[in-house]
Amino acid sequence: MEALRITLFGSFTVEVDETGPVHFKTRKEQELLAYLVLHRQRVHARETLASLLWSEVTTTQSRKYLRRALWRLRTALGERGVPEPEALLCIDSEHLRVSPEATAWIDVCAFEQALDAAEQQPDAAAINGLEAALALYVGDVLDGWYEDWCLYERERLRHRYVHGLQALIAAAERQGDLDRAVARSMDWVYYDTLSERAQRCLMRTRYRAGDRSGALRQYGRCVAMLRDELGVSPSAPTQALHAQILAGQQLDEQEERTMPSRSPAGIVSLLRRIEDDVHRLRAMVLAEAERLEGETEARPPMQPKSPSPY
């Protein structure tokens, strides 16, 4: 099979040997391939997948649309030099999945593998691995797609990106690489401006790097942002950090203890599962709220009942 590259961060693209993107006839082929790639560890029943992607039609119709989308997907890949879809996909009459032997490069897969590898390395090596992983995150997964099935993976990978930034900042601070710690703290604030934890991290790293005035200016930006966007004041921990910086005090270690540290693998795995479950529930609630809102808007107004003649 020709070298296949699939990117899901930011916009969805499929390329073969960097000769240009694969062109799909309709959006549904893209959705089908993106869903299979995001859930590449699972085997998918055709009926379930068809109902997910074509929920507005009957089961019979959705199965028909799935067959058509698969044919178009095979055709599009074949036109770019992928002669057999089985090189990428395992397909039978009832199930389909991404082939475990597929050699395609997938940015999401490379991102997670690099993060996992960095967690097992000492700080000096971990920094390089984390930088390489985070460079792949050029935007949220399938940015601009609003299908319900996108929500969980998008939120989960957002969480992994922020966790990776936190780990990189912590490792850089432990190595005394304060310029890097400041730069990655700025990335965190840029990505999640409303996070006071990110704001405190940037204040702290600036201060530790000798930029006391920059740390104080960052607090001012934080105050203005919270006031303008949320109508609230900074939390007690943020105000306490500001007071310490204003007084020129040495910072305590409380905030640093909330950063990622070397923990037993079992505890890290358990915490990650709990965090993933929380984000999954959040995504489900958001999806259900949007669905109910749509039903409410589409529902015709109730007509007043005519008075009973009896």
PDB file of C-alpha atoms in Angstrom:
ATOM      1  CA  MET A   1       0.000   0.000   0.000  1.00  0.00           C
ATOM      2  CA  GLU A   2       1.210   3.499  -0.757  1.00  0.00           C
ATOM      3  CA  ALA A   3       2.112   5.675   2.236  1.00  0.00           C
ATOM      4  CA  LEU A   4      -1.174   6.968   3.619  1.00  0.00           C
ATOM      5  CA  ARG A   5      -1.414   9.937   5.988  1.00  0.00           C
ATOM      6  CA  ILE A   6      -4.623  10.755   7.840  1.00  0.00           C
ATOM      7  CA  THR A   7      -4.924  13.937   9.890  1.00  0.00           C
ATOM      8  CA  LEU A   8      -7.809  14.708  12.219  1.00  0.00           C
ATOM      9  CA  PHE A   9      -6.412  17.579  14.263  1.00  0.00           C
ATOM     10  CA  GLY A  10      -7.822  20.768  12.801  1.00  0.00           C
ATOM     11  CA  SER A  11      -9.254  19.872   9.403  1.00  0.00           C
ATOM     12  CA  PHE A  12      -9.711  16.293   8.190  1.00  0.00           C
ATOM     13  CA  THR A  13      -7.352  15.345   5.354  1.00  0.00           C
ATOM     14  CA  VAL A  14      -6.216  12.102   3.734  1.00  0.00           C
ATOM     15  CA  GLU A  15      -3.060  12.071   1.596  1.00  0.00           C
ATOM     16  CA  VAL A  16      -1.146   9.374  -0.287  1.00  0.00           C
ATOM     17  CA  ASP A  17       2.617   9.883  -0.539  1.00  0.00           C
ATOM     18  CA  GLU A  18       2.089  13.631  -0.096  1.00  0.00           C
ATOM     19  CA  THR A  19       0.761  13.867  -3.656  1.00  0.00           C
ATOM     20  CA  GLY A  20      -2.205  15.872  -2.494  1.00  0.00           C
ATOM     21  CA  PRO A  21      -5.416  15.181  -0.632  1.00  0.00           C
ATOM     22  CA  VAL A  22      -7.814  12.385  -1.469  1.00  0.00           C
ATOM     23  CA  HIS A  23     -11.025  13.889  -2.817  1.00  0.00           C
ATOM     24  CA  PHE A  24     -14.273  12.414  -1.521  1.00  0.00           C
ATOM     25  CA  LYS A  25     -17.532  12.704  -3.409  1.00  0.00           C
ATOM     26  CA  THR A  26     -19.613  13.587  -0.330  1.00  0.00           C
ATOM     27  CA  ARG A  27     -19.087  14.539   3.295  1.00  0.00           C
ATOM     28  CA  LYS A  28     -20.423  11.157   4.462  1.00  0.00           C
ATOM     29  CA  GLU A  29     -17.361   9.265   3.204  1.00  0.00           C
ATOM     30  CA  GLN A  30     -15.218  11.597   5.296  1.00  0.00           C
ATOM     31  CA  GLU A  31     -17.423  11.081   8.342  1.00  0.00           C
ATOM     32  CA  LEU A  32     -17.298   7.317   7.913  1.00  0.00           C
ATOM     33  CA  LEU A  33     -13.513   7.168   7.627  1.00  0.00           C
ATOM     34  CA  ALA A  34     -12.977   9.703  10.421  1.00  0.00           C
ATOM     35  CA  TYR A  35     -15.237   7.747  12.769  1.00  0.00           C
ATOM     36  CA  LEU A  36     -13.494   4.452  11.994  1.00  0.00           C
ATOM     37  CA  VAL A  37     -10.055   6.003  12.490  1.00  0.00           C
ATOM     38  CA  LEU A  38     -11.000   7.676  15.778  1.00  0.00           C
ATOM     39  CA  HIS A  39     -12.400   4.351  17.021  1.00  0.00           C
ATOM     40  CA  ARG A  40      -9.738   2.212  15.353  1.00  0.00           C
ATOM     41  CA  GLN A  41      -9.463  -0.254  18.253  1.00  0.00           C
ATOM     42  CA  ARG A  42     -13.075  -1.386  17.907  1.00  0.00           C
ATOM     43  CA  VAL A  43     -14.999  -3.668  15.563  1.00  0.00           C
ATOM     44  CA  HIS A  44     -18.173  -1.939  14.358  1.00  0.00           C
ATOM     45  CA  ALA A  45     -21.444  -3.625  13.480  1.00  0.00           C
ATOM     46  CA  ARG A  46     -22.707  -2.325  10.158  1.00  0.00           C
ATOM     47  CA  GLU A  47     -26.215  -1.748  11.471  1.00  0.00           C
ATOM     48  CA  THR A  48     -24.994   0.250  14.477  1.00  0.00           C
ATOM     49  CA  LEU A  49     -22.642   2.347  12.365  1.00  0.00           C
ATOM     50  CA  ALA A  50     -25.297   2.978   9.724  1.00  0.00           C
ATOM     51  CA  SER A  51     -27.806   4.094  12.345  1.00  0.00           C
ATOM     52  CA  LEU A  52     -25.234   6.426  13.890  1.00  0.00           C
ATOM     53  CA  LEU A  53     -24.278   8.161  10.642  1.00  0.00           C
ATOM     54  CA  TRP A  54     -27.748   8.159   9.062  1.00  0.00           C
ATOM     55  CA  SER A  55     -29.989   8.446  12.099  1.00  0.00           C
ATOM     56  CA  GLU A  56     -32.699  10.354  10.231  1.00  0.00           C
ATOM     57  CA  VAL A  57     -33.704   7.423   7.973  1.00  0.00           C
ATOM     58  CA  THR A  58     -34.902   3.839   8.432  1.00  0.00           C
ATOM     59  CA  THR A  59     -32.541   0.970   9.205  1.00  0.00           C
ATOM     60  CA  THR A  60     -32.913  -0.419   5.690  1.00  0.00           C
ATOM     61  CA  GLN A  61     -32.112   2.935   4.125  1.00  0.00           C
ATOM     62  CA  SER A  62     -29.174   3.570   6.445  1.00  0.00           C
ATOM     63  CA  ARG A  63     -27.638   0.189   5.540  1.00  0.00           C
ATOM     64  CA  LYS A  64     -28.011   1.097   1.867  1.00  0.00           C
ATOM     65  CA  TYR A  65     -26.341   4.482   2.420  1.00  0.00           C
ATOM     66  CA  LEU A  66     -23.496   2.803   4.311  1.00  0.00           C
ATOM     67  CA  ARG A  67     -22.841   0.406   1.413  1.00  0.00           C
ATOM     68  CA  ARG A  68     -22.812   3.344  -0.990  1.00  0.00           C
ATOM     69  CA  ALA A  69     -20.432   5.340   1.230  1.00  0.00           C
ATOM     70  CA  LEU A  70     -18.080   2.361   1.531  1.00  0.00           C
ATOM     71  CA  TRP A  71     -18.020   1.946  -2.251  1.00  0.00           C
ATOM     72  CA  ARG A  72     -17.264   5.635  -2.736  1.00  0.00           C
ATOM     73  CA  LEU A  73     -14.580   5.486  -0.057  1.00  0.00           C
ATOM     74  CA  ARG A  74     -12.888   2.540  -1.768  1.00  0.00           C
ATOM     75  CA  THR A  75     -13.083   4.340  -5.099  1.00  0.00           C
ATOM     76  CA  ALA A  76     -11.579   7.563  -3.727  1.00  0.00           C
ATOM     77  CA  LEU A  77      -8.675   5.711  -2.102  1.00  0.00           C
ATOM     78  CA  GLY A  78      -8.099   3.605  -5.205  1.00  0.00           C
ATOM     79  CA  GLU A  79      -7.843   6.697  -7.372  1.00  0.00           C
ATOM     80  CA  ARG A  80      -4.958   7.872  -5.172  1.00  0.00           C
ATOM     81  CA  GLY A  81      -3.032   4.603  -5.373  1.00  0.00           C
ATOM     82  CA  VAL A  82      -4.542   2.526  -2.577  1.00  0.00           C
ATOM     83  CA  PRO A  83      -5.639  -0.475  -4.666  1.00  0.00           C
ATOM     84  CA  GLU A  84      -7.190  -2.591  -1.924  1.00  0.00           C
ATOM     85  CA  PRO A  85      -9.264  -1.036   0.851  1.00  0.00           C
ATOM     86  CA  GLU A  86      -8.475  -4.112   2.942  1.00  0.00           C
ATOM     87  CA  ALA A  87      -5.000  -2.597   3.367  1.00  0.00           C
ATOM     88  CA  LEU A  88      -6.687   0.025   5.526  1.00  0.00           C
ATOM     89  CA  LEU A  89     -10.081  -1.445   6.391  1.00  0.00           C
ATOM     90  CA  CYS A  90     -11.306  -4.892   7.378  1.00  0.00           C
ATOM     91  CA  ILE A  91     -14.758  -5.315   5.842  1.00  0.00           C
ATOM     92  CA  ASP A  92     -17.224  -8.204   5.877  1.00  0.00           C
ATOM     93  CA  SER A  93     -20.971  -8.520   5.473  1.00  0.00           C
ATOM     94  CA  GLU A  94     -21.739  -7.537   9.073  1.00  0.00           C
ATOM     95  CA  HIS A  95     -18.734  -5.682  10.482  1.00  0.00           C
ATOM     96  CA  LEU A  96     -15.960  -3.262   9.611  1.00  0.00           C
ATOM     97  CA  ARG A  97     -12.971  -1.685  11.315  1.00  0.00           C
ATOM     98  CA  VAL A  98      -9.551  -0.193  10.655  1.00  0.00           C
ATOM     99  CA  SER A  99      -7.175  -3.067   9.979  1.00  0.00           C
ATOM    100  CA  PRO A 100      -4.790  -3.802  12.872  1.00  0.00           C
ATOM    101  CA  GLU A 101      -2.064  -4.247  10.206  1.00  0.00           C
ATOM    102  CA  ALA A 102      -2.739  -0.903   8.541  1.00  0.00           C
ATOM    103  CA  THR A 103       0.458   1.087   8.006  1.00  0.00           C
ATOM    104  CA  ALA A 104      -1.255   4.452   7.628  1.00  0.00           C
ATOM    105  CA  TRP A 105       0.193   7.335   9.647  1.00  0.00           C
ATOM    106  CA  ILE A 106      -2.560   8.869  11.790  1.00  0.00           C
ATOM    107  CA  ASP A 107      -1.827  12.109  13.639  1.00  0.00           C
ATOM    108  CA  VAL A 108      -4.087  11.295  16.597  1.00  0.00           C
ATOM    109  CA  CYS A 109      -2.429   7.905  17.011  1.00  0.00           C
ATOM    110  CA  ALA A 110       1.070   9.413  16.777  1.00  0.00           C
ATOM    111  CA  PHE A 111       0.070  12.099  19.301  1.00  0.00           C
ATOM    112  CA  GLU A 112      -1.155   9.631  21.910  1.00  0.00           C
ATOM    113  CA  GLN A 113       1.749   7.235  21.408  1.00  0.00           C
ATOM    114  CA  ALA A 114       4.245  10.071  21.872  1.00  0.00           C
ATOM    115  CA  LEU A 115       2.508  11.252  25.051  1.00  0.00           C
ATOM    116  CA  ASP A 116       2.436   7.721  26.469  1.00  0.00           C
ATOM    117  CA  ALA A 117       6.125   7.200  25.684  1.00  0.00           C
ATOM    118  CA  ALA A 118       7.116  10.521  27.267  1.00  0.00           C
ATOM    119  CA  GLU A 119       5.404   9.588  30.530  1.00  0.00           C
ATOM    120  CA  GLN A 120       7.861   6.710  30.953  1.00  0.00           C
ATOM    121  CA  GLN A 121      11.000   8.793  30.373  1.00  0.00           C
ATOM    122  CA  PRO A 122      13.152  10.978  32.632  1.00  0.00           C
ATOM    123  CA  ASP A 123      12.584  14.707  32.360  1.00  0.00           C
ATOM    124  CA  ALA A 124      15.335  15.518  29.835  1.00  0.00           C
ATOM    125  CA  ALA A 125      14.092  12.942  27.321  1.00  0.00           C
ATOM    126  CA  ALA A 126      10.440  13.514  28.183  1.00  0.00           C
ATOM    127  CA  ILE A 127      10.717  17.190  27.236  1.00  0.00           C
ATOM    128  CA  ASN A 128      11.704  16.340  23.665  1.00  0.00           C
ATOM    129  CA  GLY A 129       8.985  13.711  23.381  1.00  0.00           C
ATOM    130  CA  LEU A 130       6.326  16.028  24.738  1.00  0.00           C
ATOM    131  CA  GLU A 131       7.371  18.828  22.389  1.00  0.00           C
ATOM    132  CA  ALA A 132       7.070  16.456  19.428  1.00  0.00           C
ATOM    133  CA  ALA A 133       3.657  15.226  20.577  1.00  0.00           C
ATOM    134  CA  LEU A 134       2.205  18.665  21.250  1.00  0.00           C
ATOM    135  CA  ALA A 135       3.409  19.963  17.881  1.00  0.00           C
ATOM    136  CA  LEU A 136       0.948  17.543  16.247  1.00  0.00           C
ATOM    137  CA  TYR A 137      -1.992  19.218  17.968  1.00  0.00           C
ATOM    138  CA  VAL A 138      -2.654  21.963  15.420  1.00  0.00           C
ATOM    139  CA  GLY A 139      -6.323  22.328  16.373  1.00  0.00           C
ATOM    140  CA  ASP A 140      -9.159  20.470  18.029  1.00  0.00           C
ATOM    141  CA  VAL A 141     -10.111  17.150  16.466  1.00  0.00           C
ATOM    142  CA  LEU A 142     -12.350  17.626  13.415  1.00  0.00           C
ATOM    143  CA  ASP A 143     -12.666  21.313  14.168  1.00  0.00           C
ATOM    144  CA  GLY A 144     -15.901  22.660  12.738  1.00  0.00           C
ATOM    145  CA  TRP A 145     -17.682  19.299  12.761  1.00  0.00           C
ATOM    146  CA  TYR A 146     -20.704  19.224  15.044  1.00  0.00           C
ATOM    147  CA  GLU A 147     -21.846  15.605  14.864  1.00  0.00           C
ATOM    148  CA  ASP A 148     -22.658  14.168  18.278  1.00  0.00           C
ATOM    149  CA  TRP A 149     -20.104  11.367  17.963  1.00  0.00           C
ATOM    150  CA  CYS A 150     -17.279  13.936  17.677  1.00  0.00           C
ATOM    151  CA  LEU A 151     -17.871  15.415  21.105  1.00  0.00           C
ATOM    152  CA  TYR A 152     -16.374  12.758  23.347  1.00  0.00           C
ATOM    153  CA  GLU A 153     -13.172  12.245  21.356  1.00  0.00           C
ATOM    154  CA  ARG A 154     -12.704  15.980  20.903  1.00  0.00           C
ATOM    155  CA  GLU A 155     -13.060  16.575  24.644  1.00  0.00           C
ATOM    156  CA  ARG A 156     -10.865  13.599  25.552  1.00  0.00           C
ATOM    157  CA  LEU A 157      -8.049  14.738  23.282  1.00  0.00           C
ATOM    158  CA  ARG A 158      -8.357  18.328  24.493  1.00  0.00           C
ATOM    159  CA  HIS A 159      -7.784  16.967  27.971  1.00  0.00           C
ATOM    160  CA  ARG A 160      -4.744  14.987  26.831  1.00  0.00           C
ATOM    161  CA  TYR A 161      -3.297  18.076  25.138  1.00  0.00           C
ATOM    162  CA  VAL A 162      -3.653  20.185  28.283  1.00  0.00           C
ATOM    163  CA  HIS A 163      -2.274  17.338  30.400  1.00  0.00           C
ATOM    164  CA  GLY A 164       0.708  17.162  28.039  1.00  0.00           C
ATOM    165  CA  LEU A 165       1.295  20.913  28.363  1.00  0.00           C
ATOM    166  CA  GLN A 166       1.174  20.626  32.149  1.00  0.00           C
ATOM    167  CA  ALA A 167       3.641  17.734  32.121  1.00  0.00           C
ATOM    168  CA  LEU A 168       6.008  19.650  29.826  1.00  0.00           C
ATOM    169  CA  ILE A 169       5.866  22.790  31.974  1.00  0.00           C
ATOM    170  CA  ALA A 170       6.529  20.775  35.130  1.00  0.00           C
ATOM    171  CA  ALA A 171       9.461  18.904  33.555  1.00  0.00           C
ATOM    172  CA  ALA A 172      10.950  22.139  32.205  1.00  0.00           C
ATOM    173  CA  GLU A 173      10.717  23.771  35.639  1.00  0.00           C
ATOM    174  CA  ARG A 174      12.397  20.787  37.282  1.00  0.00           C
ATOM    175  CA  GLN A 175      15.184  21.021  34.688  1.00  0.00           C
ATOM    176  CA  GLY A 176      15.559  24.759  35.247  1.00  0.00           C
ATOM    177  CA  ASP A 177      14.458  25.523  31.680  1.00  0.00           C
ATOM    178  CA  LEU A 178      12.315  28.479  32.694  1.00  0.00           C
ATOM    179  CA  ASP A 179      12.164  30.055  29.237  1.00  0.00           C
ATOM    180  CA  ARG A 180      10.534  26.889  27.930  1.00  0.00           C
ATOM    181  CA  ALA A 181       8.215  26.766  30.945  1.00  0.00           C
ATOM    182  CA  VAL A 182       7.068  30.329  30.245  1.00  0.00           C
ATOM    183  CA  ALA A 183       6.562  29.643  26.533  1.00  0.00           C
ATOM    184  CA  ARG A 184       4.450  26.549  27.158  1.00  0.00           C
ATOM    185  CA  SER A 185       2.492  28.324  29.890  1.00  0.00           C
ATOM    186  CA  MET A 186       1.648  30.954  27.299  1.00  0.00           C
ATOM    187  CA  ASP A 187       0.458  28.171  24.981  1.00  0.00           C
ATOM    188  CA  TRP A 188      -1.792  26.880  27.753  1.00  0.00           C
ATOM    189  CA  VAL A 189      -3.290  30.321  28.399  1.00  0.00           C
ATOM    190  CA  TYR A 190      -3.796  30.883  24.676  1.00  0.00           C
ATOM    191  CA  TYR A 191      -5.594  27.548  24.371  1.00  0.00           C
ATOM    192  CA  ASP A 192      -7.697  27.837  27.531  1.00  0.00           C
ATOM    193  CA  THR A 193      -7.891  31.525  28.400  1.00  0.00           C
ATOM    194  CA  LEU A 194     -10.674  31.087  30.952  1.00  0.00           C
ATOM    195  CA  SER A 195      -8.664  28.615  33.035  1.00  0.00           C
ATOM    196  CA  GLU A 196      -7.392  30.321  36.168  1.00  0.00           C
ATOM    197  CA  ARG A 197      -5.029  27.426  36.682  1.00  0.00           C
ATOM    198  CA  ALA A 198      -3.420  28.251  33.336  1.00  0.00           C
ATOM    199  CA  GLN A 199      -3.288  31.932  34.274  1.00  0.00           C
ATOM    200  CA  ARG A 200      -1.629  31.122  37.606  1.00  0.00           C
ATOM    201  CA  CYS A 201       0.854  28.854  35.861  1.00  0.00           C
ATOM    202  CA  LEU A 202       1.939  31.681  33.556  1.00  0.00           C
ATOM    203  CA  MET A 203       2.150  34.122  36.466  1.00  0.00           C
ATOM    204  CA  ARG A 204       4.281  31.676  38.424  1.00  0.00           C
ATOM    205  CA  THR A 205       6.657  30.754  35.599  1.00  0.00           C
ATOM    206  CA  ARG A 206       7.174  34.404  34.642  1.00  0.00           C
ATOM    207  CA  TYR A 207       7.964  35.263  38.245  1.00  0.00           C
ATOM    208  CA  ARG A 208      10.369  32.341  38.640  1.00  0.00           C
ATOM    209  CA  ALA A 209      12.078  33.364  35.391  1.00  0.00           C
ATOM    210  CA  GLY A 210      12.765  36.790  36.926  1.00  0.00           C
ATOM    211  CA  ASP A 211       9.976  38.649  35.137  1.00  0.00           C
ATOM    212  CA  ARG A 212       8.077  39.995  38.146  1.00  0.00           C
ATOM    213  CA  SER A 213       6.492  42.845  36.188  1.00  0.00           C
ATOM    214  CA  GLY A 214       5.336  40.394  33.512  1.00  0.00           C
ATOM    215  CA  ALA A 215       3.748  38.202  36.180  1.00  0.00           C
ATOM    216  CA  LEU A 216       1.886  41.193  37.614  1.00  0.00           C
ATOM    217  CA  ARG A 217       0.731  42.266  34.153  1.00  0.00           C
ATOM    218  CA  GLN A 218      -0.576  38.757  33.582  1.00  0.00           C
ATOM    219  CA  TYR A 219      -2.626  39.024  36.754  1.00  0.00           C
ATOM    220  CA  GLY A 220      -4.120  42.258  35.429  1.00  0.00           C
ATOM    221  CA  ARG A 221      -5.055  40.519  32.183  1.00  0.00           C
ATOM    222  CA  CYS A 222      -6.592  37.683  34.170  1.00  0.00           C
ATOM    223  CA  VAL A 223      -8.692  40.114  36.237  1.00  0.00           C
ATOM    224  CA  ALA A 224      -9.937  41.891  33.106  1.00  0.00           C
ATOM    225  CA  MET A 225     -10.685  38.634  31.307  1.00  0.00           C
ATOM    226  CA  LEU A 226     -12.702  37.180  34.183  1.00  0.00           C
ATOM    227  CA  ARG A 227     -14.605  40.432  34.622  1.00  0.00           C
ATOM    228  CA  ASP A 228     -15.392  40.888  30.934  1.00  0.00           C
ATOM    229  CA  GLU A 229     -16.126  37.271  30.039  1.00  0.00           C
ATOM    230  CA  LEU A 230     -17.691  35.862  33.203  1.00  0.00           C
ATOM    231  CA  GLY A 231     -18.487  38.830  35.422  1.00  0.00           C
ATOM    232  CA  VAL A 232     -16.477  37.393  38.332  1.00  0.00           C
ATOM    233  CA  SER A 233     -13.340  38.173  40.308  1.00  0.00           C
ATOM    234  CA  PRO A 234     -10.259  35.940  40.489  1.00  0.00           C
ATOM    235  CA  SER A 235     -10.471  33.008  42.880  1.00  0.00           C
ATOM    236  CA  ALA A 236      -8.727  32.969  46.243  1.00  0.00           C
ATOM    237  CA  PRO A 237      -5.703  30.948  45.001  1.00  0.00           C
ATOM    238  CA  THR A 238      -5.142  33.411  42.149  1.00  0.00           C
ATOM    239  CA  GLN A 239      -5.388  36.407  44.474  1.00  0.00           C
ATOM    240  CA  ALA A 240      -3.048  34.728  46.960  1.00  0.00           C
ATOM    241  CA  LEU A 241      -0.454  34.104  44.241  1.00  0.00           C
ATOM    242  CA  HIS A 242      -0.730  37.741  43.157  1.00  0.00           C
ATOM    243  CA  ALA A 243      -0.166  38.888  46.732  1.00  0.00           C
ATOM    244  CA  GLN A 244       2.959  36.729  47.018  1.00  0.00           C
ATOM    245  CA  ILE A 245       4.380  38.083  43.765  1.00  0.00           C
ATOM    246  CA  LEU A 246       3.497  41.660  44.704  1.00  0.00           C
ATOM    247  CA  ALA A 247       5.338  41.248  47.999  1.00  0.00           C
ATOM    248  CA  GLY A 248       8.333  39.642  46.288  1.00  0.00           C
ATOM    249  CA  GLN A 249       7.975  36.466  48.336  1.00  0.00           C
ATOM    250  CA  GLN A 250       9.298  33.038  47.469  1.00  0.00           C
ATOM    251  CA  LEU A 251       6.464  30.976  46.054  1.00  0.00           C
ATOM    252  CA  ASP A 252       5.292  27.965  47.996  1.00  0.00           C
ATOM    253  CA  GLU A 253       4.977  24.529  46.446  1.00  0.00           C
ATOM    254  CA  GLN A 254       1.197  24.133  46.725  1.00  0.00           C
ATOM    255  CA  GLU A 255       0.456  25.009  43.109  1.00  0.00           C
ATOM    256  CA  GLU A 256       3.281  22.799  41.864  1.00  0.00           C
ATOM    257  CA  ARG A 257       1.813  19.799  43.653  1.00  0.00           C
ATOM    258  CA  THR A 258      -1.219  20.008  41.396  1.00  0.00           C
ATOM    259  CA  MET A 259       1.033  19.540  38.359  1.00  0.00           C
ATOM    260  CA  PRO A 260       1.676  16.047  36.943  1.00  0.00           C
ATOM    261  CA  SER A 261       4.304  14.092  38.824  1.00  0.00           C
ATOM    262  CA  ARG A 262       5.836  10.635  38.616  1.00  0.00           C
ATOM    263  CA  SER A 263       3.099   8.416  40.001  1.00  0.00           C
ATOM    264  CA  PRO A 264       2.669   4.641  40.002  1.00  0.00           C
ATOM    265  CA  ALA A 265       1.251   3.500  36.689  1.00  0.00           C
ATOM    266  CA  GLY A 266      -1.827   2.000  38.313  1.00  0.00           C
ATOM    267  CA  ILE A 267      -2.826   5.280  39.948  1.00  0.00           C
ATOM    268  CA  VAL A 268      -2.207   7.258  36.762  1.00  0.00           C
ATOM    269  CA  SER A 269      -4.286   4.794  34.763  1.00  0.00           C
ATOM    270  CA  LEU A 270      -7.139   4.948  37.271  1.00  0.00           C
ATOM    271  CA  LEU A 271      -7.137   8.740  37.334  1.00  0.00           C
ATOM    272  CA  ARG A 272      -7.130   8.891  33.550  1.00  0.00           C
ATOM    273  CA  ARG A 273     -10.116   6.550  33.335  1.00  0.00           C
ATOM    274  CA  ILE A 274     -12.012   8.650  35.866  1.00  0.00           C
ATOM    275  CA  GLU A 275     -11.164  11.857  34.007  1.00  0.00           C
ATOM    276  CA  ASP A 276     -12.165  10.323  30.677  1.00  0.00           C
ATOM    277  CA  ASP A 277     -15.493   9.198  32.150  1.00  0.00           C
ATOM    278  CA  VAL A 278     -16.177  12.709  33.435  1.00  0.00           C
ATOM    279  CA  HIS A 279     -15.446  14.235  30.035  1.00  0.00           C
ATOM    280  CA  ARG A 280     -17.558  11.585  28.324  1.00  0.00           C
ATOM    281  CA  LEU A 281     -20.518  12.361  30.576  1.00  0.00           C
ATOM    282  CA  ARG A 282     -20.073  16.060  29.914  1.00  0.00           C
ATOM    283  CA  ALA A 283     -20.099  15.469  26.165  1.00  0.00           C
ATOM    284  CA  MET A 284     -23.226  13.318  26.431  1.00  0.00           C
ATOM    285  CA  VAL A 285     -25.027  15.990  28.450  1.00  0.00           C
ATOM    286  CA  LEU A 286     -24.097  18.671  25.921  1.00  0.00           C
ATOM    287  CA  ALA A 287     -25.267  16.508  23.037  1.00  0.00           C
ATOM    288  CA  GLU A 288     -28.581  15.736  24.732  1.00  0.00           C
ATOM    289  CA  ALA A 289     -29.122  19.408  25.573  1.00  0.00           C
ATOM    290  CA  GLU A 290     -28.555  20.386  21.947  1.00  0.00           C
ATOM    291  CA  ARG A 291     -30.946  17.682  20.780  1.00  0.00           C
ATOM    292  CA  LEU A 292     -33.685  18.791  23.170  1.00  0.00           C
ATOM    293  CA  GLU A 293     -33.164  22.419  22.200  1.00  0.00           C
ATOM    294  CA  GLY A 294     -33.540  21.496  18.550  1.00  0.00           C
ATOM    295  CA  GLU A 295     -36.740  19.577  19.224  1.00  0.00           C
ATOM    296  CA  THR A 296     -38.153  22.497  21.167  1.00  0.00           C
ATOM    297  CA  GLU A 297     -37.416  24.958  18.355  1.00  0.00           C
ATOM    298  CA  ALA A 298     -38.911  22.640  15.746  1.00  0.00           C
ATOM    299  CA  ARG A 299     -42.071  21.920  17.717  1.00  0.00           C
ATOM    300  CA  PRO A 300     -45.067  24.007  16.576  1.00  0.00           C
ATOM    301  CA  PRO A 301     -46.618  26.253  19.214  1.00  0.00           C
ATOM    302  CA  MET A 302     -49.486  24.728  21.138  1.00  0.00           C
ATOM    303  CA  GLN A 303     -52.910  25.896  20.066  1.00  0.00           C
ATOM    304  CA  PRO A 304     -55.327  26.918  22.798  1.00  0.00           C
ATOM    305  CA  LYS A 305     -58.071  24.402  23.341  1.00  0.00           C
ATOM    306  CA  SER A 306     -61.577  25.359  22.300  1.00  0.00           C
ATOM    307  CA  PRO A 307     -63.900  25.689  25.251  1.00  0.00           C
ATOM    308  CA  SER A 308     -65.977  22.590  25.820  1.00  0.00           C
ATOM    309  CA  PRO A 309     -69.630  23.006  24.822  1.00  0.00           C
ATOM    310  CA  TYR A 310     -70.593  20.908  27.848  1.00  0.00           C
TER     311      TYR A 310
END
